[in-house]
Each structure stands twice: as structure tokens, then as C-alpha cells.
Coordinates of C-alpha atoms and ligand atoms in Angstrom, one line a residue:
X1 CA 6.8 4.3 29.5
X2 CA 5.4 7.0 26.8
X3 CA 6.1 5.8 22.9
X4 CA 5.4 7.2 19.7
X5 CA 4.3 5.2 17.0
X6 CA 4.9 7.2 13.7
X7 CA 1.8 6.0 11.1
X8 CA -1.3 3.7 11.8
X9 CA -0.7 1.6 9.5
X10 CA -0.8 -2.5 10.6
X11 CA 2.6 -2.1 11.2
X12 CA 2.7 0.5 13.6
X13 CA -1.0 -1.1 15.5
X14 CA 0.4 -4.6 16.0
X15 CA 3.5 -2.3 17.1
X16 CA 1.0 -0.7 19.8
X17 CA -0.6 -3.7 20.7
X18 CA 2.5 -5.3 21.4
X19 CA 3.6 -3.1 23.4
X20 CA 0.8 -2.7 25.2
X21 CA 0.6 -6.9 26.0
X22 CA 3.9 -6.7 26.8
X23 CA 4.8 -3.5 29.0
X24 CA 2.0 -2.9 32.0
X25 CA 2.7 0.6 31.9
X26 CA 2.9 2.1 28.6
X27 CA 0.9 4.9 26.6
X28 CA 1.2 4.9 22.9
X29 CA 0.9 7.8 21.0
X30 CA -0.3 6.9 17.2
X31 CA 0.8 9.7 15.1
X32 CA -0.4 9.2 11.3
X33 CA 0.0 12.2 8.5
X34 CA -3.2 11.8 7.6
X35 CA -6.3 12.7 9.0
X36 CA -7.6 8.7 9.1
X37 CA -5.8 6.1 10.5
X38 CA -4.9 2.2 9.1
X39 CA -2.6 3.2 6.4
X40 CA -2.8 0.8 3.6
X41 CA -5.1 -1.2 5.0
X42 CA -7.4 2.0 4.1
X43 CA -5.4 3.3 1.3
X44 CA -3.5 0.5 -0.4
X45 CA -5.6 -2.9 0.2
X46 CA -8.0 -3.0 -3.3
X47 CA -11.4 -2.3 -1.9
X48 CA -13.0 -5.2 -3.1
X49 CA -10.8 -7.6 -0.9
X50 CA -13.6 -7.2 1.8
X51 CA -11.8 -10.5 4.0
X52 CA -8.9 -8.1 4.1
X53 CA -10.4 -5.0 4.7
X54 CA -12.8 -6.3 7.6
X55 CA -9.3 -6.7 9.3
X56 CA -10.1 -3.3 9.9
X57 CA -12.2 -4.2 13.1
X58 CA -9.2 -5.8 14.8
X59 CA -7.3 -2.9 14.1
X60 CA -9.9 -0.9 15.8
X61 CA -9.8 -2.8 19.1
X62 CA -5.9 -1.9 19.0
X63 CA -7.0 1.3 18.6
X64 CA -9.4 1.4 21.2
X65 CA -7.2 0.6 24.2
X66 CA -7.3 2.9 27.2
X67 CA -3.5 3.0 26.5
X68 CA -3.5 4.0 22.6
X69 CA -4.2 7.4 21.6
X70 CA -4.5 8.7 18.2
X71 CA -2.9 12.0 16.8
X72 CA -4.0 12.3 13.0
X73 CA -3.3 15.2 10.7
X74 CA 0.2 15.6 12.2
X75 CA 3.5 16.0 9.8
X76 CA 6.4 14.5 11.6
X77 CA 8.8 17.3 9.9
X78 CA 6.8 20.2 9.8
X79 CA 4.5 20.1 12.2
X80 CA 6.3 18.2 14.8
X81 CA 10.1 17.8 14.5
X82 CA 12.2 14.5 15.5
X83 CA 14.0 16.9 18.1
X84 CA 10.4 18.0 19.9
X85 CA 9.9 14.1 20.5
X86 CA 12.9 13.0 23.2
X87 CA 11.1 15.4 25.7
X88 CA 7.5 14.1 25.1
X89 CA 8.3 10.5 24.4
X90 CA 10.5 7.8 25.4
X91 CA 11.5 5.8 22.3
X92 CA 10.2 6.6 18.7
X93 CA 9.0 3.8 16.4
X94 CA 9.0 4.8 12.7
X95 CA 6.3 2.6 10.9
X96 CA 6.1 5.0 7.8
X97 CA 5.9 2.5 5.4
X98 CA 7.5 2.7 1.6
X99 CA 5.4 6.0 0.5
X100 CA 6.6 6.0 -3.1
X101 CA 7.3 4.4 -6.1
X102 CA 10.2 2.3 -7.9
X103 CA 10.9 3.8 -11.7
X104 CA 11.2 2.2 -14.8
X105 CA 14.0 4.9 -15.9
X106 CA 12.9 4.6 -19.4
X107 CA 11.7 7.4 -22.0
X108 CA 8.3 8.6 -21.6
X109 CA 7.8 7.3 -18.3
X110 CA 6.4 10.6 -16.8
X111 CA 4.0 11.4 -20.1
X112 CA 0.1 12.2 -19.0
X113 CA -1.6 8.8 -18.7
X114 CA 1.3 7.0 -17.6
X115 CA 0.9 6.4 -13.5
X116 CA 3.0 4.5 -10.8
X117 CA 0.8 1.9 -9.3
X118 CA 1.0 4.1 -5.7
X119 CA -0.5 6.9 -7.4
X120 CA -3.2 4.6 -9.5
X121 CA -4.3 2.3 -6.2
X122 CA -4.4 5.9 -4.4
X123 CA -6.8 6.8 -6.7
X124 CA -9.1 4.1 -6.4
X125 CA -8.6 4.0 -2.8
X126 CA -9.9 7.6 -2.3
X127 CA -6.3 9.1 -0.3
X128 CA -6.6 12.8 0.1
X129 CA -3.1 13.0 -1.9
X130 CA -4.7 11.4 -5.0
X131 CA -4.4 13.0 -8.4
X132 CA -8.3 12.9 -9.1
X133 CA -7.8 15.4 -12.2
X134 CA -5.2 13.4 -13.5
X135 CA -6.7 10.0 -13.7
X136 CA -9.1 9.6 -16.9
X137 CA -9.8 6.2 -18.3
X138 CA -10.6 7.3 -21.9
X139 CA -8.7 5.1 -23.4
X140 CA -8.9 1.6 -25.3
X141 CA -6.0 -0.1 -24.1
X142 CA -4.2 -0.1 -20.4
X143 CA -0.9 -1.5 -20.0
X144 CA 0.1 -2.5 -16.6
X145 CA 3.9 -3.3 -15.9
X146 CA 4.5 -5.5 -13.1
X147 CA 4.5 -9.5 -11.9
X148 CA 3.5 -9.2 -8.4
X149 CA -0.6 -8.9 -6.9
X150 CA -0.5 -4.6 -6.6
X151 CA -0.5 -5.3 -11.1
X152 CA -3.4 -7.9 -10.6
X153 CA -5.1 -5.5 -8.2
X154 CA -4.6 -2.6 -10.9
X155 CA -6.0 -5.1 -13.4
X156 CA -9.1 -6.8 -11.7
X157 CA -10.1 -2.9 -10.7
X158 CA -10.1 -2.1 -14.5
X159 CA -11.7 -5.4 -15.5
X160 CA -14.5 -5.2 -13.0
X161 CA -17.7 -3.3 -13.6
X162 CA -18.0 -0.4 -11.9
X163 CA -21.5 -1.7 -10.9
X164 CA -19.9 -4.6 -9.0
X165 CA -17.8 -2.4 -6.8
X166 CA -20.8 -0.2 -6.2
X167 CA -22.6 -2.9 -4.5
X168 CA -19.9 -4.0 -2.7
X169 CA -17.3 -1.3 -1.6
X170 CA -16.3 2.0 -0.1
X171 CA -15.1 3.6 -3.0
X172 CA -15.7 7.4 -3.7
X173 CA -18.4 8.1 -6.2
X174 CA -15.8 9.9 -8.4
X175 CA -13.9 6.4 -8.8
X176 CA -16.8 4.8 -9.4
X177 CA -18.3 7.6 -12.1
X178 CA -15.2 7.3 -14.0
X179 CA -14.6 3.7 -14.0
X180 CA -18.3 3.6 -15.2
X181 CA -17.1 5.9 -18.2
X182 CA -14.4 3.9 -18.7
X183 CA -13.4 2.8 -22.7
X184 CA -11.1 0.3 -21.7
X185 CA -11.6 -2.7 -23.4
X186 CA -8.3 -4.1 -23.1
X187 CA -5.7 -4.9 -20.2
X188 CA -2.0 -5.8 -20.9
X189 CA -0.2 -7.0 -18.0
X190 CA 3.5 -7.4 -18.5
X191 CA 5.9 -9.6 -16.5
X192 CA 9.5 -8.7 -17.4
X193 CA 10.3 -12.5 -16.7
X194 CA 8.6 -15.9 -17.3
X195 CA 5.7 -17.3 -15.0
X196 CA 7.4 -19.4 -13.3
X197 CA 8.9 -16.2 -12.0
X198 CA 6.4 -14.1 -11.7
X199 CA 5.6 -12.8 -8.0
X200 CA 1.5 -13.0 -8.0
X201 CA 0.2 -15.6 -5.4
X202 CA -2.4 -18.2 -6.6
X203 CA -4.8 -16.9 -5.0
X204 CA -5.2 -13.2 -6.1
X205 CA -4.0 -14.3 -9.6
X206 CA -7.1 -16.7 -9.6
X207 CA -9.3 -14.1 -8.9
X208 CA -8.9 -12.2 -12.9
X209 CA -9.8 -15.4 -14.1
X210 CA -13.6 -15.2 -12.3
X211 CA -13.9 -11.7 -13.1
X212 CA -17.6 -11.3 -14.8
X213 CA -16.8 -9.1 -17.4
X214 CA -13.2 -9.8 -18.5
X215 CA -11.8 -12.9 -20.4
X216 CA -8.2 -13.9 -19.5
X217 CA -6.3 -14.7 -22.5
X218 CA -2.9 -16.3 -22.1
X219 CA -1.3 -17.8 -25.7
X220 CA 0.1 -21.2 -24.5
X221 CA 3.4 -20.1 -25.9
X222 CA 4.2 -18.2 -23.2
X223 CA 3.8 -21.6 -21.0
X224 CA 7.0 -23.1 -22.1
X225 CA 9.4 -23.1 -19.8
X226 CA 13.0 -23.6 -19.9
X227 CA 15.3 -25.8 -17.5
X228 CA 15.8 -23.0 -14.9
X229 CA 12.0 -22.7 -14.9
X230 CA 11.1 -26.5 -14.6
X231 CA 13.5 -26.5 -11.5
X232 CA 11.5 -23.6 -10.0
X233 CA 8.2 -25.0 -10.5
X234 CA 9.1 -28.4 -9.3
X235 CA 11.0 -27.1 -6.1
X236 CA 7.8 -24.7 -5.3
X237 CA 4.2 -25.5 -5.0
X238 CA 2.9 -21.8 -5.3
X239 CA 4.2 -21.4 -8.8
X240 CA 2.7 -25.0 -9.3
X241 CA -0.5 -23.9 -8.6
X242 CA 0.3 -20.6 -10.8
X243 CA 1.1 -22.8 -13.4
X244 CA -2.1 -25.1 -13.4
X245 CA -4.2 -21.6 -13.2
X246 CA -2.2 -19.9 -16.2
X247 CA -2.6 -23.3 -18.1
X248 CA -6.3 -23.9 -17.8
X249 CA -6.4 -20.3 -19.0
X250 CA -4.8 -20.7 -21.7
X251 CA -7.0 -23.5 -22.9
X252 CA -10.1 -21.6 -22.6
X253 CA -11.7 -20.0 -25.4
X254 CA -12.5 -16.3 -24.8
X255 CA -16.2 -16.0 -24.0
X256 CA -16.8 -12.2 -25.9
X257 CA -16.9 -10.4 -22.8
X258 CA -17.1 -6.5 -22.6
X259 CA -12.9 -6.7 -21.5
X260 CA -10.3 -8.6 -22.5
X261 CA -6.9 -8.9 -20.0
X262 CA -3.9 -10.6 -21.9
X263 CA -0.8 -11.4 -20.2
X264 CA 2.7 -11.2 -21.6
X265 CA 5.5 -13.1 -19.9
X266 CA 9.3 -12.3 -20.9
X267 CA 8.6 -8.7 -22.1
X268 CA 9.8 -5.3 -20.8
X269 CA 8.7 -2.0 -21.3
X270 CA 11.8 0.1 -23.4
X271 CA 10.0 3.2 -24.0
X272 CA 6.9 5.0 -23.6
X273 CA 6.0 6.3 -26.4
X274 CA 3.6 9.8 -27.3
X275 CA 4.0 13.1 -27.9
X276 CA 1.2 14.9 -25.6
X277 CA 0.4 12.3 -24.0
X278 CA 0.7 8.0 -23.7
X279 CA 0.1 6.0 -27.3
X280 CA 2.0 3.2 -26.9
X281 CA 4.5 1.2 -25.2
X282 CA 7.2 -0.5 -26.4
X283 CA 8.8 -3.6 -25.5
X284 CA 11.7 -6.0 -25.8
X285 CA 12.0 -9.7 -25.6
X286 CA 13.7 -10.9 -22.2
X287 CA 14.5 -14.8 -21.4
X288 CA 13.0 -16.0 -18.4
X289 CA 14.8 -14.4 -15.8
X290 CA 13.9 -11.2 -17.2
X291 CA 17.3 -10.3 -19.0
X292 CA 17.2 -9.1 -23.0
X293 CA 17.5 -12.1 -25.0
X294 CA 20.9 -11.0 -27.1
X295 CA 20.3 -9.5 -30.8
X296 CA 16.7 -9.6 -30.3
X297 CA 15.8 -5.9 -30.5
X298 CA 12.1 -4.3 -30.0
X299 CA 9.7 -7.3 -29.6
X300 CA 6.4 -5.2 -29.9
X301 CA 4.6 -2.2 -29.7
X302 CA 1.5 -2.3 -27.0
X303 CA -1.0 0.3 -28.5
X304 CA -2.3 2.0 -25.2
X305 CA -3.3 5.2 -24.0
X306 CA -2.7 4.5 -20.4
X307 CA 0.1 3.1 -18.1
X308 CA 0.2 2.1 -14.7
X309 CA 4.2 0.9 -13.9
X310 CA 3.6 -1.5 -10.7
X311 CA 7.3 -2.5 -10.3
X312 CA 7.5 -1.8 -6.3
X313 CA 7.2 0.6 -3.8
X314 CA 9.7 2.4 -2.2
X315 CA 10.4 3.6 1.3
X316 CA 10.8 7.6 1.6
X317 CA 13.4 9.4 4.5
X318 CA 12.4 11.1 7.4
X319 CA 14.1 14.4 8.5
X320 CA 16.9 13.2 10.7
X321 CA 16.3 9.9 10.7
X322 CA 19.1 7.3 9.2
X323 CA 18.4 5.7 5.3
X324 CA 19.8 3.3 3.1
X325 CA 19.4 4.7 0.0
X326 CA 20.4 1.6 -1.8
X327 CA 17.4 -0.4 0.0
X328 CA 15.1 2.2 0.6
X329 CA 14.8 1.6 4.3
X330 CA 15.7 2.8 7.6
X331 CA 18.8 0.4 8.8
X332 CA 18.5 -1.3 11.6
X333 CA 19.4 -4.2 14.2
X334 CA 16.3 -6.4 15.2
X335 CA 14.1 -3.1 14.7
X336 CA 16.6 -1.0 16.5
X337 CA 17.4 2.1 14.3
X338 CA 21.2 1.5 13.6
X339 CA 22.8 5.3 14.2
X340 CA 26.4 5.9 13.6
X341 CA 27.2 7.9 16.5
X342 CA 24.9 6.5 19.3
X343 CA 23.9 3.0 19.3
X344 CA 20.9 3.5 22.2
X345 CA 19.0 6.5 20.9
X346 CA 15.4 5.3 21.7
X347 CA 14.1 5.0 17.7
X348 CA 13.0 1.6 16.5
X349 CA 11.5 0.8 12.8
X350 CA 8.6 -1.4 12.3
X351 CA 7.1 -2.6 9.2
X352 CA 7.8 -2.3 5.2
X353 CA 10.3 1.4 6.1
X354 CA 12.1 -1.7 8.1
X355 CA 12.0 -4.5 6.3
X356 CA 11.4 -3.6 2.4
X357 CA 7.9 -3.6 0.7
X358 CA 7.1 -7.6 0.6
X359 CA 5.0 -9.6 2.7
X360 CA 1.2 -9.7 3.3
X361 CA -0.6 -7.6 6.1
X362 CA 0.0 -10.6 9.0
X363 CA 3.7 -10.4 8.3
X364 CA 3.7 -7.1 9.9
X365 CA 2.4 -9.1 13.6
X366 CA 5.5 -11.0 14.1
X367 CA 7.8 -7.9 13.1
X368 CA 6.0 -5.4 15.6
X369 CA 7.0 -8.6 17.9
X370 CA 10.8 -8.2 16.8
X371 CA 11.0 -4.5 17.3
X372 CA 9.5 -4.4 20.9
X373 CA 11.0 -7.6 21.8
X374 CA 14.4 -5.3 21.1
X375 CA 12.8 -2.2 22.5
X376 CA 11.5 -4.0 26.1
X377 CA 14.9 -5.0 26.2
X378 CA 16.7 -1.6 25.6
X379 CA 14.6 -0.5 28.4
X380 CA 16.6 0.5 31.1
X381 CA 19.4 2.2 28.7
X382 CA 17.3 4.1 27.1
X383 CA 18.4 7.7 27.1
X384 CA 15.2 9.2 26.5
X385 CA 13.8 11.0 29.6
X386 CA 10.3 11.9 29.4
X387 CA 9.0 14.5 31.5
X388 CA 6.2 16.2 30.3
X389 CA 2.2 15.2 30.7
X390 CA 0.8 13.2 28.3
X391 CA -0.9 16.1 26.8
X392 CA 1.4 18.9 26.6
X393 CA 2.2 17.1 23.1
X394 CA -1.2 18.6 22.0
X395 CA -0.8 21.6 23.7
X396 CA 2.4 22.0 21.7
X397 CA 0.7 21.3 18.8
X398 CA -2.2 23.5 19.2
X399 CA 0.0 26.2 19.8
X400 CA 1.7 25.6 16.5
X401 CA -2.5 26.1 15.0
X402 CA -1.7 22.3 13.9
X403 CA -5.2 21.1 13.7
X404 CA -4.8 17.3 15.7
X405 CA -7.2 14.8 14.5
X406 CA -8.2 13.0 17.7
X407 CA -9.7 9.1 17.7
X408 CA -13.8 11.4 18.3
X409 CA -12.9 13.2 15.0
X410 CA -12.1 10.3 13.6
X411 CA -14.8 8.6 14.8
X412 CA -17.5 11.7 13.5
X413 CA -15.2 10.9 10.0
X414 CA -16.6 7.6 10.2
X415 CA -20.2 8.7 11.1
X416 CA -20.2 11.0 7.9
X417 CA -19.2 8.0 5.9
X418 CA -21.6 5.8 6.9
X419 CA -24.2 9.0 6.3
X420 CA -22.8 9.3 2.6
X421 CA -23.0 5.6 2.1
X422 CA -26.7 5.3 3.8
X423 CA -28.0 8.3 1.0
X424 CA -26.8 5.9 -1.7
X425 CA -27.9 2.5 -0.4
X426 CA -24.5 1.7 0.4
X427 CA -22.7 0.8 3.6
X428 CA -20.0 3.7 3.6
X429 CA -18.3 5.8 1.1
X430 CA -15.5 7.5 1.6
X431 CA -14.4 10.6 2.3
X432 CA -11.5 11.7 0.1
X433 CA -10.9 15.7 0.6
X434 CA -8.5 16.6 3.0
X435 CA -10.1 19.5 4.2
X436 CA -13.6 18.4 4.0
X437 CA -11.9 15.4 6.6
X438 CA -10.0 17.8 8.8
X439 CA -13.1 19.9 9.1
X440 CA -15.7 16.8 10.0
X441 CA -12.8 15.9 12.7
X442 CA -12.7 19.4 14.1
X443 CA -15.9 19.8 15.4
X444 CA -15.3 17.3 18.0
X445 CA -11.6 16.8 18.5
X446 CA -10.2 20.7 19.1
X447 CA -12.6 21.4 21.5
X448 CA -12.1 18.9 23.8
X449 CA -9.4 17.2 26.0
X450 CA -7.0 14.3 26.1
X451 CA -7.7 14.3 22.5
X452 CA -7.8 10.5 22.9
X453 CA -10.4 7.9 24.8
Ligands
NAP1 P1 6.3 -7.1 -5.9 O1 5.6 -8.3 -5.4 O2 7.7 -6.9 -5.4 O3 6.3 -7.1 -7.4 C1 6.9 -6.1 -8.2 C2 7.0 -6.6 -9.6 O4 7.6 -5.6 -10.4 C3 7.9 -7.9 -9.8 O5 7.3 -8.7 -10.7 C4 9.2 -7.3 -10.4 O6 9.9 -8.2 -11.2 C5 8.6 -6.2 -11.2 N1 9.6 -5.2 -11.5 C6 10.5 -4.5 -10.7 N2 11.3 -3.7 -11.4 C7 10.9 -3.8 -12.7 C8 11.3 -3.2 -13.9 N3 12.3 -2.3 -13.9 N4 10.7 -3.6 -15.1 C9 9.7 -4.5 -15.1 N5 9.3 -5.1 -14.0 C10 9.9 -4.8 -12.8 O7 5.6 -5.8 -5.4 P2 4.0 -5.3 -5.4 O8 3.2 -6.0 -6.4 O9 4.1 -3.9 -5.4 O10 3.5 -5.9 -3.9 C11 4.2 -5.4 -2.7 C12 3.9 -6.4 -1.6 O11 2.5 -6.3 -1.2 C13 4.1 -7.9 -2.0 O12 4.6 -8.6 -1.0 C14 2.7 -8.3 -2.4 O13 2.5 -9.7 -2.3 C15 1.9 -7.6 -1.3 N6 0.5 -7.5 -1.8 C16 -0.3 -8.5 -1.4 C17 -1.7 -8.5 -1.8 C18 -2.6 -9.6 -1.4 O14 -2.2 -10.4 -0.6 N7 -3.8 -9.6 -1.9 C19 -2.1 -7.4 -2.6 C20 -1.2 -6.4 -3.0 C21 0.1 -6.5 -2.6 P3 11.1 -9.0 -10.6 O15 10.6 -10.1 -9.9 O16 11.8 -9.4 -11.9 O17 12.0 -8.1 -9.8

């Protein structure tokens, strides 16, 4: 059985590695967009999680399977169409991921310094899509929109000294250079409803309260909680535990560090306000489940001269490939893409395109498990017939001057990393130019063969 598996992401390696535990005879083609593979655990996990990012070694043994190959630099669209797959593949597994960002729909929202969280966390992470030239932290203030742990990763990444993550992480020098520039000397992260309601976990919202250089200042006001509220934090235990961090904090007295991150509970972002560029943002007063308290108008006016809006990711469409616009997801029966004129077309979905953009990185293991559970069952009705070699994909691609990215290219990618890092007296840095990554890969995956183990 030959599959694709569209992005190496966790979601679409667990996918692999199900498959390949399952099925006895099965290659799996992982195609990513990008030149590097493990998606967000590369590109989206904050770099100084280093428990989460040494998940990356696990990934690697999926990766390293005489059954999995990897096909990097390749645009399902424009450099390979969802019609050139049926005759090199025999079922398709979309593992895309939600590539964009919710909106705020309010005025202002796109004015220079104001960012969606995908494009800020790109930034830090070093993606080869970032807007480097865009991203400047001369500012006092930051405002940070958002209740759930992509806000507190944006926040404990502006908190932290640049120095720290140095030490510590992969991050590209640029990153680094600015952060060390950076005038930010306060953080305002606002939560639309109260904190009993807010979506951080305990343990990443802990974390801004042990940052070196920041205090955490919460005004015990924003504690009280209504009925609704109590209910919530007596039926739950997380949003206990939130509530015992968030009230310590707000006993403690700030300790004059360089930074200063406040947190605003029941407060909503109305308008953006600036002229050139980002001043301000204004806010209203919500109750706690984060609807405008009647006649109250405009609560306050955040003085900042950036914005990151961390309200959600979204998932994008592929060419010819079914979406729920409402959801932002590729519909579906127990990872079976749901198609209104053929029920069996050999596509599956996997991962946050499939399910929405919630859960942790383990969640994706017993989804990949859904999905081929469904697919190992479709087996014998599925219409795809594939009858080509396994590498007349490449050759198709080659002849299209599509420059694959084989698993030695990305391997030499890694190598140069490591180099960079080692000339710094770090472990790795990395490699953030698209071209500078294509061309490292090139040396050693054009010229040679399966393009693969
Ligand atoms: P999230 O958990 O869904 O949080 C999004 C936040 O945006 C919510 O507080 C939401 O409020 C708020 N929001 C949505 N629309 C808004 C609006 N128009 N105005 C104001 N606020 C708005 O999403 P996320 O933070 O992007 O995280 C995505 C997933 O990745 C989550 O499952 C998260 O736990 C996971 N993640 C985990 C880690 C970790 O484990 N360390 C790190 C990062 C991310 P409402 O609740 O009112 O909708």
C-alpha cells in the first residue's frame, strides 16, 4: 500500500507510524511545504519548552523507518496537484494543520505593529515565511489578546531575557539581537472573559510567574468571581489550580524587575488605535463570560506600541479538497474525508485541519490512531490504483525543476545547524532562509536516488 501524508507535523508522523505498526506493507510518502520537517513542533512549540521540543527525537525514529520517506520543499497545489496523486498513491492523508489566524474584526487590526500570534511565534521560531522586517520591538508597551498558552508563550518570550534563551535555545541570532534591543517594559495580557474562564493550563501559566526578569501583577479585583464562575472552579480542578496561582500572584508585591506583565480579565480589545502605526488599544468591559456588560462603554485605553492578537488559529483549504468554512476544517467521518459525490475516495484528515486547533502535541497519537483505524478498514474499497514505482513521484517532480528536499538534505540542514550553533557556543541555531535551506539540502538530495533512506 503506497500513502501520502501531506505535512510532517506530529500529526501527520504518529499518522506514518501508525500506519506503518499496523499495515506490513506500506510506504509512506511525507510531503511537507517546507524544506524542514516536524511542523509546529519546529515552528510553533516556544523554543524554550525544551521537554517538548526533545520530542523531536521520537519524531525522528518515525522518520527514520525503512518505510517513511520524506519529500520537503514540495507545494501540494503548485508543484504537485491533488489529481497527480491517485496514480502515485493509494489514499491521501491531509495533516496540514490550521496555517492561519482567527481576526479580531475590529478597527486598526492590520496597522504596523499589530501581529496575529501565527505570524509573532513564526518569528521567534525562525519559519522561512516569517516577516523578519516587520517585527521590531521598539516599543514600551505590548499588548497581547488572548486567554489560552500561545498568549503566555507570546508573553514569557517578551518577558524573558534574551540572554536566557541564548543559553538555552535554537533561536536565530536575528530573534535574539532584537529581543536584546528590546524597550519593552510592559506586557498586557487580555482575557475577553474572567479566569475562571480563561483557557491557559496551570502549568504554562505558572511558568510567567518564575520568569527572572518580569514581575506578574494581577489586582485582586479581577479575582472575584460571580456564581457562574464559583460553579466552574468548583466542578474543575485545572481552573482550581489557575485560581490558587493567579491568587498568590496577586498577593505578591512586585519585586522592581526590568518587566512588568499585568493581566486583565473581563476586557476586550474594541479598536486599535494609531495613525501610522499602533498607539493604543482600546477596550471595553465584558462580564465573565466575555459578553459587554450593558451601558458600560469604553473601559480603558492600553497605551502600547505593539499588538500580538492570539485569539486562535485557523485551518486554511487545499485545492480540491472539501472545507467547512464555518469550522475551518476539512469534514470528515472518523478521519475519512466526507465528499459529497463519492464516499470512498481514498483521502483521510489527521490532526488540527481535522479536528480544530485545541489539544496538546500527544493528542495528535490517538487521532493518527482514528484515521488509520478508518483507513485499514477502507482498505479493500479503496478506488485508488497505484501503479507507478515509488520514485517516479520524484522523477515527476524533477521534471517539473521542483527542487525535492530529501531526508540527506535535511539531514546536511541539520549538520549546518549544529555548525552555526558550535561557532557561537551553542548547540544549534537555526536556519531561517528559505533559499539558504533549499540550497544546503541540494547538494546532497538532487543528486542522488530514492531520495529517501
Ligand atoms: P485557545 O486555547 O483556543 O485560546 C484562544 C483564546 O483566544 C481564548 O482565550 C479565546 O477566548 C480567545 N479569543 C478568541 N476570539 C477572541 C476575540 N474575538 N476576542 C478576544 N479573545 C478571543 O488557542 P491557542 O492559545 O491558540 O492554543 C491552541 C492550542 O494549542 C490549545 O489547545 C493550546 O492549549 C495548545 N497549546 C499548548 C501549549 C502547551 O501545552 N505548552 C502551548 C501553546 C499552545 P474564548 O475562550 O472566550 O473563546
Amino acid at each position: 500500500m503506497r500513502v501520502a501524508v501531506i505535512g510532517s507535523g506530529p500529526a501527520g508522523l504518529y499518522t506514518a507510524d501508525e500506519l506503518c505498526r499496523q499495515h506490513g506493507d506500506v510506504l509512506v510518502d511525507v510531503i511537507d511545504r517546507l524544506p524542514c520537517p516536524y511542523g509546529l513542533l519546529r515552528y510553533g512549540v516556544a523554543p524554550d519548552h525544551l521537554k517538548m521540543k526533545s520530542l523531536e527525537s521520537a519524531l525522528r525514529r518515525i522518520m527514520e523507518r525503512p518505510e517513511v520517506r520524506f519529500l520537503g520543499g514540495i507545494d501540494l497545489g503548485s508543484d504537485l496537484g491533488a489529481e497527480d496523486l491517485p496514480e502515485h498513491y493509494d489514499a491521501v492523508v491531509y495533516a496540514t494543520g490550521a496555517g492561519t489566524d482567527r481576526r479580531l474584526g475590529i478597527p486598526g487590526e492590520d496597522l504596523p505593529g499589530s501581529f496575529s500570534a501565527k505570524d509573532f511565534v513564526a518569528w521567534y521560531c525562525g519559519h522561512p515565511d516569517a516577516l523578519v522586517d516587520k517585527v521590531t520591538l521598539n516599543a514600551h508597551a505590548a499588548v497581547v489578546v488572548g486567554a489560552g498558552n500561545v498568549a503566555i508563550d507570546v508573553a514569557r518570550i517578551l518577558a524573558k531575557s534574551a540572554g536566557e534563551l541564548r543559553e538555552t535555545t535554537d533561536m536565530p541570532d536575528h530573534v535574539l539581537d532584537a529581543l536584546d534591543a528590546s524597550t519593552i517594559r510592559d506586557i498586557h495580557l487580555v482575557a475577553r472573559r474572567g479566569p475562571a474562564q480563561a483557557r491557559f493550563t496551570t502549568k504554562e501559566l505558572r511558568e510567567l510567574g518564575e520568569l527572572t526578569d518580569a514581575d506578574v501583577i494581577v489586582d485582586p479585583e479581577q479575582l472575584e468571581l460571580d456564581g457562574a464562575d464559583r460553579a466552574i472552579v468548583e466542578s474543575d480542578r485545572v481552573v482550581r489550580r489557575n485560581m490558587d496561582v493567579l491568587a498568590e500572584w496577586a498577593g505578591r508585591r512586585p519585586r522592581g524587575r526590568a518587566r512588568r506583565v499585568h493581566l486583565h480579565f473581563r476586557r476586550s480589545p474594541v479598536a486599535v488605535l494609531g495613525a501610522e502605526r499602533v498607539t493604543g488599544v482600546a477596550l471595553r468591559s465584558n462580564g465573565s463570560n466575555g459578553v459587554p456588560v450593558a451601558g458600560r462603554g469604553s473601559a480603558e485605553v492600553l497605551p502600547a506600541e505593539l499588538l500580538v492578537r492570539s485569539v486562535g488559529y485557523r485551518g486554511q483549504p487545499l485545492p480540491g479538497v472539501p472545507f467547512d468554512e464555518a469550522s475551518g476544517v476539512i469534514p470528515h467521518e472518523r478521519g475519512r474525508v466526507r465528499r459529497a459525490d463519492s464516499e470512498m475516495s481514498g483521502e483521510y484528515v489527521v490532526g488540527w485541519i481535522k479536528r480544530g486547533p485545541t489539544g496538546v502535541i500527544g493528542t495528535n497519537k490517538s487521532d493518527a490512531k482514528e484515521t488509520v483505524a478508518t483507513m485499514l478498514d477502507d482498505r479493500e474499497s479503496l478506488p485508488r490504483a497505484c501503479r507507478r514505482e515509488p520514485d517516479a513521484v520524484l522523477d515527476l517532480l524533477r521534471s517539473r525543476d521542483v527542487p525535492v528536499v530529501t531526508w540527506q538534505g535535511w539531514e546536511a540542514i541539520e549538520a549546518a545547524e549544529q555548525a552555526l550553533g558550535s561557532e557561537g557556543g551553542r548547540s544549534r541555531v537555526k536556519i531561517t532562509d528559505r533559499e539558504a535551506l533549499l540550497a544546503l539540502a541540494d547538494a546532497v538530495s538532487n543528486g542522488g536516488s530514492n531520495g529517501g533512506h
